[in-house]
Amino acid sequence: RETINVWERRAPLAPHHVKEIIESGTEVLVQPSTRRSHYMQEYEEVGAKITEDLSSATHIIGVKAPDPAELIEDKCYAFFSHTIKAQPEGMPLLDELIRKSS
């Protein structure tokens, strides 16, 4: 869930994608958000579990880069960032991802 940019409404997965994942036998956790382009009820209706706690997730997917302080150890993350451009503000996140994945 995006917590930095109040205008951000994008979601990494639409409810119909979540439904497909759940039908394949995988549990999907969705953090609550009142700003997302899809309502939480839409995710619940296809079988997602709405929860703040992502500690049981193996993969965490987002639109924007997470706050390095919020990274959970030993998780696989997928999100858009400008880290590859070696922008100085992206380096702490890269360092923390490397540290928490070892």
Short mmCIF file of N, CA, C and O in Angstrom, two decimals:
data_model
loop_
_atom_site.label_atom_id
_atom_site.label_comp_id
_atom_site.label_asym_id
_atom_site.label_seq_id
_atom_site.Cartn_x
_atom_site.Cartn_y
_atom_site.Cartn_z
N ARG A 1 0.85 -1.17 0.00
CA ARG A 1 0.00 0.00 0.00
C ARG A 1 0.90 1.24 0.00
O ARG A 1 1.89 1.30 0.70
N GLU A 2 0.53 2.19 -0.79
CA GLU A 2 1.29 3.44 -0.88
C GLU A 2 0.98 4.31 0.33
O GLU A 2 -0.18 4.54 0.66
N THR A 3 2.03 4.76 1.00
CA THR A 3 1.83 5.61 2.19
C THR A 3 2.49 6.98 2.04
O THR A 3 2.29 7.84 2.88
N ILE A 4 3.26 7.19 0.99
CA ILE A 4 3.99 8.44 0.84
C ILE A 4 3.22 9.46 -0.01
O ILE A 4 3.00 10.58 0.40
N ASN A 5 2.81 9.06 -1.19
CA ASN A 5 2.12 9.97 -2.12
C ASN A 5 0.61 9.83 -1.96
O ASN A 5 0.03 8.82 -2.35
N VAL A 6 -0.03 10.86 -1.43
CA VAL A 6 -1.47 10.79 -1.16
C VAL A 6 -2.29 10.69 -2.44
O VAL A 6 -3.43 10.23 -2.41
N TRP A 7 -1.73 11.05 -3.56
CA TRP A 7 -2.44 10.99 -4.83
C TRP A 7 -2.36 9.61 -5.49
O TRP A 7 -3.07 9.34 -6.45
N GLU A 8 -1.51 8.74 -4.99
CA GLU A 8 -1.29 7.43 -5.62
C GLU A 8 -2.50 6.52 -5.42
O GLU A 8 -2.89 6.22 -4.31
N ARG A 9 -3.11 6.09 -6.53
CA ARG A 9 -4.30 5.23 -6.47
C ARG A 9 -4.07 3.88 -7.17
O ARG A 9 -4.93 3.01 -7.13
N ARG A 10 -2.93 3.73 -7.80
CA ARG A 10 -2.69 2.48 -8.53
C ARG A 10 -2.59 1.30 -7.59
O ARG A 10 -2.24 1.44 -6.42
N ALA A 11 -2.89 0.12 -8.13
CA ALA A 11 -2.78 -1.13 -7.39
C ALA A 11 -1.92 -2.09 -8.20
O ALA A 11 -2.03 -2.12 -9.42
N PRO A 12 -1.06 -2.86 -7.54
CA PRO A 12 -0.20 -3.77 -8.30
C PRO A 12 -0.97 -4.93 -8.94
O PRO A 12 -0.55 -5.46 -9.96
N LEU A 13 -2.10 -5.29 -8.35
CA LEU A 13 -2.93 -6.35 -8.90
C LEU A 13 -4.40 -5.93 -8.83
O LEU A 13 -4.86 -5.45 -7.79
N ALA A 14 -5.13 -6.13 -9.91
CA ALA A 14 -6.57 -5.89 -9.92
C ALA A 14 -7.28 -7.08 -9.30
O ALA A 14 -6.72 -8.19 -9.27
N PRO A 15 -8.49 -6.90 -8.82
CA PRO A 15 -9.21 -8.03 -8.22
C PRO A 15 -9.30 -9.26 -9.11
O PRO A 15 -9.18 -10.39 -8.62
N HIS A 16 -9.47 -9.09 -10.42
CA HIS A 16 -9.56 -10.28 -11.27
C HIS A 16 -8.24 -11.05 -11.32
O HIS A 16 -8.23 -12.27 -11.47
N HIS A 17 -7.11 -10.34 -11.18
CA HIS A 17 -5.81 -11.04 -11.09
C HIS A 17 -5.70 -11.80 -9.77
O HIS A 17 -5.22 -12.93 -9.73
N VAL A 18 -6.16 -11.16 -8.71
CA VAL A 18 -6.14 -11.80 -7.39
C VAL A 18 -6.98 -13.07 -7.42
O VAL A 18 -6.59 -14.11 -6.89
N LYS A 19 -8.13 -13.00 -8.07
CA LYS A 19 -9.01 -14.18 -8.17
C LYS A 19 -8.29 -15.33 -8.86
O LYS A 19 -8.35 -16.47 -8.40
N GLU A 20 -7.57 -15.05 -9.93
CA GLU A 20 -6.83 -16.09 -10.65
C GLU A 20 -5.76 -16.71 -9.77
O GLU A 20 -5.56 -17.93 -9.77
N ILE A 21 -5.07 -15.88 -9.02
CA ILE A 21 -4.02 -16.38 -8.12
C ILE A 21 -4.62 -17.27 -7.04
O ILE A 21 -4.10 -18.35 -6.75
N ILE A 22 -5.72 -16.84 -6.46
CA ILE A 22 -6.39 -17.62 -5.42
C ILE A 22 -6.91 -18.93 -5.98
O ILE A 22 -6.77 -19.98 -5.35
N GLU A 23 -7.46 -18.90 -7.19
CA GLU A 23 -7.97 -20.13 -7.81
C GLU A 23 -6.85 -21.12 -8.11
O GLU A 23 -7.10 -22.32 -8.23
N SER A 24 -5.61 -20.63 -8.20
CA SER A 24 -4.48 -21.54 -8.43
C SER A 24 -4.00 -22.16 -7.12
O SER A 24 -3.07 -22.96 -7.13
N GLY A 25 -4.60 -21.74 -5.99
CA GLY A 25 -4.27 -22.35 -4.71
C GLY A 25 -3.38 -21.51 -3.81
O GLY A 25 -2.87 -22.00 -2.80
N THR A 26 -3.19 -20.25 -4.14
CA THR A 26 -2.33 -19.37 -3.34
C THR A 26 -3.17 -18.37 -2.57
O THR A 26 -4.07 -17.75 -3.13
N GLU A 27 -2.85 -18.22 -1.28
CA GLU A 27 -3.53 -17.21 -0.47
C GLU A 27 -3.01 -15.83 -0.86
O GLU A 27 -1.82 -15.65 -1.11
N VAL A 28 -3.90 -14.84 -0.91
CA VAL A 28 -3.51 -13.47 -1.23
C VAL A 28 -3.92 -12.56 -0.08
O VAL A 28 -5.08 -12.55 0.34
N LEU A 29 -2.93 -11.82 0.43
CA LEU A 29 -3.17 -10.83 1.48
C LEU A 29 -3.14 -9.44 0.84
O LEU A 29 -2.28 -9.16 0.02
N VAL A 30 -4.08 -8.60 1.23
CA VAL A 30 -4.15 -7.24 0.71
C VAL A 30 -4.20 -6.28 1.89
O VAL A 30 -5.04 -6.43 2.77
N GLN A 31 -3.28 -5.32 1.92
CA GLN A 31 -3.32 -4.32 2.98
C GLN A 31 -4.48 -3.37 2.71
O GLN A 31 -4.73 -2.99 1.57
N PRO A 32 -5.19 -2.97 3.77
CA PRO A 32 -6.31 -2.05 3.58
C PRO A 32 -5.85 -0.69 3.07
O PRO A 32 -4.76 -0.23 3.42
N SER A 33 -6.67 -0.07 2.23
CA SER A 33 -6.40 1.26 1.73
C SER A 33 -7.71 1.90 1.27
O SER A 33 -8.51 1.25 0.61
N THR A 34 -7.90 3.14 1.62
CA THR A 34 -9.09 3.86 1.17
C THR A 34 -8.81 4.68 -0.07
O THR A 34 -9.71 5.32 -0.60
N ARG A 35 -7.56 4.65 -0.55
CA ARG A 35 -7.19 5.45 -1.73
C ARG A 35 -7.00 4.63 -2.99
O ARG A 35 -6.89 5.17 -4.07
N ARG A 36 -6.94 3.34 -2.89
CA ARG A 36 -6.65 2.47 -4.03
C ARG A 36 -7.77 2.57 -5.07
O ARG A 36 -8.93 2.77 -4.75
N SER A 37 -7.43 2.38 -6.32
CA SER A 37 -8.41 2.47 -7.41
C SER A 37 -9.47 1.37 -7.35
O SER A 37 -10.53 1.51 -7.95
N HIS A 38 -9.19 0.31 -6.64
CA HIS A 38 -10.17 -0.76 -6.43
C HIS A 38 -10.54 -0.78 -4.95
O HIS A 38 -9.68 -0.61 -4.08
N TYR A 39 -11.82 -0.97 -4.68
CA TYR A 39 -12.28 -1.01 -3.28
C TYR A 39 -11.85 -2.30 -2.60
O TYR A 39 -11.77 -3.36 -3.24
N MET A 40 -11.62 -2.23 -1.30
CA MET A 40 -11.23 -3.42 -0.54
C MET A 40 -12.28 -4.53 -0.69
O MET A 40 -11.93 -5.70 -0.76
N GLN A 41 -13.54 -4.15 -0.75
CA GLN A 41 -14.62 -5.13 -0.89
C GLN A 41 -14.44 -5.96 -2.16
O GLN A 41 -14.73 -7.16 -2.17
N GLU A 42 -13.93 -5.35 -3.22
CA GLU A 42 -13.71 -6.09 -4.47
C GLU A 42 -12.68 -7.20 -4.27
O GLU A 42 -12.82 -8.29 -4.84
N TYR A 43 -11.67 -6.93 -3.48
CA TYR A 43 -10.65 -7.95 -3.20
C TYR A 43 -11.22 -9.04 -2.29
O TYR A 43 -10.96 -10.23 -2.49
N GLU A 44 -12.01 -8.63 -1.30
CA GLU A 44 -12.64 -9.61 -0.41
C GLU A 44 -13.59 -10.52 -1.18
O GLU A 44 -13.62 -11.73 -0.93
N GLU A 45 -14.33 -9.96 -2.11
CA GLU A 45 -15.30 -10.74 -2.89
C GLU A 45 -14.65 -11.83 -3.72
O GLU A 45 -15.30 -12.84 -4.03
N VAL A 46 -13.40 -11.66 -4.10
CA VAL A 46 -12.71 -12.70 -4.88
C VAL A 46 -11.88 -13.63 -3.99
O VAL A 46 -11.19 -14.51 -4.49
N GLY A 47 -11.93 -13.40 -2.66
CA GLY A 47 -11.28 -14.32 -1.74
C GLY A 47 -10.02 -13.83 -1.06
O GLY A 47 -9.38 -14.60 -0.33
N ALA A 48 -9.61 -12.58 -1.29
CA ALA A 48 -8.41 -12.07 -0.64
C ALA A 48 -8.69 -11.80 0.83
O ALA A 48 -9.82 -11.49 1.22
N LYS A 49 -7.64 -11.90 1.62
CA LYS A 49 -7.73 -11.58 3.05
C LYS A 49 -7.20 -10.16 3.22
O LYS A 49 -6.07 -9.86 2.84
N ILE A 50 -8.02 -9.27 3.79
CA ILE A 50 -7.62 -7.90 4.04
C ILE A 50 -6.95 -7.86 5.42
O ILE A 50 -7.55 -8.21 6.41
N THR A 51 -5.68 -7.44 5.44
CA THR A 51 -4.93 -7.44 6.70
C THR A 51 -3.74 -6.47 6.63
O THR A 51 -3.17 -6.27 5.56
N GLU A 52 -3.40 -5.91 7.76
CA GLU A 52 -2.19 -5.09 7.87
C GLU A 52 -0.95 -5.97 7.93
O GLU A 52 0.12 -5.58 7.50
N ASP A 53 -1.10 -7.17 8.49
CA ASP A 53 0.03 -8.06 8.77
C ASP A 53 0.41 -8.88 7.54
O ASP A 53 -0.32 -9.77 7.13
N LEU A 54 1.56 -8.58 6.97
CA LEU A 54 2.05 -9.32 5.80
C LEU A 54 3.15 -10.32 6.16
O LEU A 54 3.81 -10.86 5.29
N SER A 55 3.31 -10.59 7.45
CA SER A 55 4.41 -11.44 7.88
C SER A 55 4.32 -12.87 7.35
O SER A 55 5.34 -13.54 7.20
N SER A 56 3.13 -13.35 7.02
CA SER A 56 3.01 -14.72 6.50
C SER A 56 3.17 -14.78 4.98
O SER A 56 3.22 -15.87 4.40
N ALA A 57 3.27 -13.64 4.33
CA ALA A 57 3.44 -13.61 2.87
C ALA A 57 4.86 -14.02 2.48
O ALA A 57 5.81 -13.73 3.19
N THR A 58 4.98 -14.71 1.36
CA THR A 58 6.30 -15.03 0.83
C THR A 58 6.74 -13.98 -0.18
O THR A 58 7.92 -13.70 -0.32
N HIS A 59 5.78 -13.42 -0.90
CA HIS A 59 6.03 -12.39 -1.91
C HIS A 59 5.20 -11.15 -1.58
O HIS A 59 4.02 -11.28 -1.24
N ILE A 60 5.79 -9.98 -1.70
CA ILE A 60 5.10 -8.73 -1.44
C ILE A 60 5.24 -7.86 -2.68
O ILE A 60 6.36 -7.56 -3.12
N ILE A 61 4.09 -7.50 -3.27
CA ILE A 61 4.07 -6.77 -4.53
C ILE A 61 3.50 -5.38 -4.27
O ILE A 61 2.48 -5.23 -3.61
N GLY A 62 4.16 -4.37 -4.81
CA GLY A 62 3.70 -3.00 -4.65
C GLY A 62 3.92 -2.20 -5.91
O GLY A 62 4.59 -2.64 -6.84
N VAL A 63 3.35 -1.02 -5.94
CA VAL A 63 3.53 -0.12 -7.07
C VAL A 63 4.80 0.71 -6.88
O VAL A 63 5.64 0.78 -7.75
N LYS A 64 4.92 1.32 -5.73
CA LYS A 64 6.06 2.19 -5.43
C LYS A 64 6.99 1.49 -4.44
O LYS A 64 6.60 0.56 -3.75
N ALA A 65 8.20 1.98 -4.37
CA ALA A 65 9.19 1.41 -3.44
C ALA A 65 8.74 1.60 -2.00
O ALA A 65 8.23 2.66 -1.64
N PRO A 66 8.90 0.57 -1.17
CA PRO A 66 8.51 0.69 0.24
C PRO A 66 9.53 1.48 1.04
O PRO A 66 10.67 1.66 0.61
N ASP A 67 9.12 1.91 2.19
CA ASP A 67 10.03 2.55 3.14
C ASP A 67 11.00 1.48 3.62
O ASP A 67 10.58 0.41 4.07
N PRO A 68 12.31 1.70 3.54
CA PRO A 68 13.27 0.68 3.98
C PRO A 68 13.03 0.19 5.40
O PRO A 68 13.24 -0.99 5.70
N ALA A 69 12.53 1.05 6.27
CA ALA A 69 12.28 0.66 7.66
C ALA A 69 11.12 -0.33 7.78
O ALA A 69 10.98 -1.02 8.79
N GLU A 70 10.28 -0.42 6.75
CA GLU A 70 9.12 -1.32 6.80
C GLU A 70 9.36 -2.67 6.14
O GLU A 70 8.47 -3.51 6.09
N LEU A 71 10.56 -2.89 5.60
CA LEU A 71 10.85 -4.17 4.95
C LEU A 71 10.83 -5.31 5.97
O LEU A 71 11.30 -5.16 7.09
N ILE A 72 10.29 -6.44 5.54
CA ILE A 72 10.22 -7.63 6.38
C ILE A 72 11.31 -8.58 5.91
O ILE A 72 11.46 -8.82 4.71
N GLU A 73 12.04 -9.13 6.84
CA GLU A 73 13.14 -10.01 6.51
C GLU A 73 12.68 -11.26 5.76
O GLU A 73 11.60 -11.79 6.00
N ASP A 74 13.53 -11.73 4.84
CA ASP A 74 13.33 -12.97 4.09
C ASP A 74 12.05 -12.99 3.25
O ASP A 74 11.39 -14.02 3.16
N LYS A 75 11.71 -11.87 2.64
CA LYS A 75 10.56 -11.78 1.74
C LYS A 75 11.07 -11.46 0.34
O LYS A 75 12.11 -10.84 0.15
N CYS A 76 10.31 -11.87 -0.66
CA CYS A 76 10.61 -11.53 -2.04
C CYS A 76 9.74 -10.32 -2.40
O CYS A 76 8.51 -10.40 -2.30
N TYR A 77 10.37 -9.20 -2.78
CA TYR A 77 9.65 -7.97 -3.10
C TYR A 77 9.66 -7.72 -4.60
O TYR A 77 10.66 -7.98 -5.27
N ALA A 78 8.56 -7.18 -5.10
CA ALA A 78 8.46 -6.73 -6.49
C ALA A 78 7.79 -5.37 -6.48
O ALA A 78 6.65 -5.24 -5.99
N PHE A 79 8.49 -4.35 -6.98
CA PHE A 79 7.94 -2.99 -7.02
C PHE A 79 8.78 -2.17 -7.99
O PHE A 79 9.86 -2.58 -8.40
N PHE A 80 8.26 -1.01 -8.37
CA PHE A 80 8.99 -0.10 -9.23
C PHE A 80 9.87 0.82 -8.39
O PHE A 80 9.43 1.36 -7.39
N SER A 81 11.11 0.98 -8.82
CA SER A 81 12.01 1.92 -8.13
C SER A 81 13.00 2.48 -9.14
O SER A 81 13.11 1.99 -10.26
N HIS A 82 13.75 3.47 -8.73
CA HIS A 82 14.76 4.07 -9.58
C HIS A 82 16.16 3.67 -9.13
O HIS A 82 17.14 4.34 -9.43
N THR A 83 16.25 2.54 -8.46
CA THR A 83 17.51 2.09 -7.89
C THR A 83 18.56 1.84 -8.98
O THR A 83 19.72 2.16 -8.81
N ILE A 84 18.16 1.30 -10.10
CA ILE A 84 19.11 0.96 -11.16
C ILE A 84 19.80 2.20 -11.70
O ILE A 84 20.91 2.14 -12.22
N LYS A 85 19.17 3.35 -11.57
CA LYS A 85 19.76 4.60 -12.03
C LYS A 85 20.80 5.12 -11.05
O LYS A 85 21.39 6.17 -11.29
N ALA A 86 21.00 4.41 -9.96
CA ALA A 86 21.96 4.78 -8.92
C ALA A 86 21.68 6.15 -8.32
O ALA A 86 22.59 6.87 -7.95
N GLN A 87 20.40 6.49 -8.25
CA GLN A 87 20.03 7.74 -7.61
C GLN A 87 20.31 7.62 -6.11
O GLN A 87 19.94 6.62 -5.49
N PRO A 88 20.97 8.59 -5.53
CA PRO A 88 21.37 8.49 -4.13
C PRO A 88 20.23 8.16 -3.17
O PRO A 88 20.43 7.39 -2.23
N GLU A 89 19.04 8.69 -3.42
CA GLU A 89 17.93 8.42 -2.50
C GLU A 89 17.44 6.96 -2.56
O GLU A 89 16.75 6.50 -1.67
N GLY A 90 17.80 6.24 -3.61
CA GLY A 90 17.39 4.84 -3.72
C GLY A 90 18.37 3.85 -3.10
O GLY A 90 18.03 2.69 -2.88
N MET A 91 19.56 4.27 -2.82
CA MET A 91 20.59 3.37 -2.32
C MET A 91 20.30 2.80 -0.93
O MET A 91 20.54 1.61 -0.70
N PRO A 92 19.75 3.57 0.02
CA PRO A 92 19.43 2.97 1.32
C PRO A 92 18.43 1.81 1.20
O PRO A 92 18.55 0.81 1.89
N LEU A 93 17.46 1.93 0.28
CA LEU A 93 16.50 0.85 0.07
C LEU A 93 17.21 -0.39 -0.48
O LEU A 93 17.00 -1.50 0.02
N LEU A 94 18.06 -0.22 -1.45
CA LEU A 94 18.80 -1.35 -2.01
C LEU A 94 19.66 -2.01 -0.93
O LEU A 94 19.67 -3.23 -0.80
N ASP A 95 20.36 -1.21 -0.16
CA ASP A 95 21.19 -1.75 0.93
C ASP A 95 20.36 -2.57 1.91
O ASP A 95 20.76 -3.64 2.33
N GLU A 96 19.19 -2.05 2.28
CA GLU A 96 18.33 -2.74 3.25
C GLU A 96 17.75 -4.01 2.65
O GLU A 96 17.63 -5.03 3.34
N LEU A 97 17.37 -4.00 1.39
CA LEU A 97 16.87 -5.22 0.73
C LEU A 97 17.94 -6.30 0.73
O LEU A 97 17.66 -7.47 1.03
N ILE A 98 19.16 -5.94 0.43
CA ILE A 98 20.26 -6.90 0.42
C ILE A 98 20.49 -7.44 1.84
O ILE A 98 20.65 -8.65 2.03
N ARG A 99 20.50 -6.56 2.82
CA ARG A 99 20.73 -6.97 4.18
C ARG A 99 19.64 -7.91 4.69
O ARG A 99 19.93 -8.93 5.33
N LYS A 100 18.38 -7.62 4.36
CA LYS A 100 17.28 -8.43 4.88
C LYS A 100 17.04 -9.71 4.10
O LYS A 100 16.25 -10.55 4.50
N SER A 101 17.70 -9.85 2.97
CA SER A 101 17.50 -11.08 2.19
C SER A 101 18.59 -12.11 2.44
O SER A 101 18.54 -13.21 1.92
N SER A 102 19.58 -11.77 3.23
CA SER A 102 20.67 -12.73 3.46
C SER A 102 20.46 -13.56 4.69
O SER A 102 19.61 -13.45 5.45
#
